CSV table of C-alpha atoms in Angstrom, one decimal:
chain,number,residue,atom,x,y,z
A,15,MET,CA,86.2,83.1,109.1
A,16,ASN,CA,88.4,83.4,112.1
A,17,ASP,CA,87.6,85.6,115.1
A,18,TRP,CA,87.8,89.3,114.9
A,19,HIS,CA,90.7,91.0,116.6
A,20,LYS,CA,92.0,94.6,116.9
A,21,SER,CA,94.6,95.3,114.2
A,22,SER,CA,98.1,95.9,115.4
A,23,TYR,CA,98.0,98.9,113.0
A,24,SER,CA,95.2,100.6,115.0
A,25,ASP,CA,95.5,103.8,116.9
A,26,GLY,CA,97.1,103.3,120.3
A,27,GLY,CA,94.2,104.8,122.3
A,28,GLY,CA,92.7,107.6,120.2
A,29,GLY,CA,89.6,105.6,119.3
A,30,ASN,CA,90.5,105.1,115.6
A,31,CYS,CA,90.6,101.3,115.7
A,32,VAL,CA,90.2,98.7,113.0
A,33,GLU,CA,89.4,95.0,113.6
A,34,VAL,CA,90.4,92.2,111.2
A,35,ALA,CA,89.4,88.6,110.8
A,36,GLU,CA,92.1,86.7,108.9
A,37,GLY,CA,91.7,83.6,106.8
A,38,PRO,CA,91.6,82.9,103.0
A,39,THR,CA,89.8,86.3,102.9
A,40,THR,CA,90.7,89.1,105.2
A,41,HIS,CA,87.8,91.1,106.6
A,42,LEU,CA,88.2,94.6,108.0
A,43,ARG,CA,85.7,96.7,110.0
A,44,ASP,CA,85.6,99.9,112.1
A,45,THR,CA,85.6,99.0,115.8
A,46,GLN,CA,83.1,101.9,116.6
A,47,HIS,CA,80.7,101.0,113.8
A,48,ARG,CA,80.7,97.1,113.7
A,49,THR,CA,77.1,96.9,112.6
A,50,LEU,CA,77.7,99.0,109.4
A,51,GLY,CA,79.5,96.1,107.6
A,52,HIS,CA,83.0,95.3,106.7
A,53,LEU,CA,85.4,95.1,103.7
A,54,SER,CA,86.6,91.8,102.4
A,55,VAL,CA,89.7,91.2,100.3
A,56,PRO,CA,91.7,88.1,99.4
A,57,ALA,CA,94.4,87.5,101.9
A,58,THR,CA,97.0,87.6,99.2
A,59,GLU,CA,95.9,91.2,98.3
A,60,TRP,CA,95.9,92.2,101.9
A,61,ASN,CA,99.4,90.9,102.4
A,62,ALA,CA,100.6,92.7,99.3
A,63,LEU,CA,99.1,96.0,100.6
A,64,LEU,CA,100.8,95.6,104.0
A,65,HIS,CA,104.1,94.7,102.3
A,66,THR,CA,103.8,97.9,100.1
A,67,LEU,CA,103.0,100.1,103.1
A,68,ARG,CA,106.0,98.8,105.0
A,69,ALA,CA,108.4,99.5,102.1
């Protein structure tokens, strides 16, 4: 797994941030609750979701 980084889709200062770790599987977690776990999805599915949201 690659390093976690703040998603470019995160809130610009309101505290509603999401971190992602990208690789063959994309992992997502809440920046304020890192210890509560994360979601994991295949990178192809994550990219399809982002493509759909942009459309």
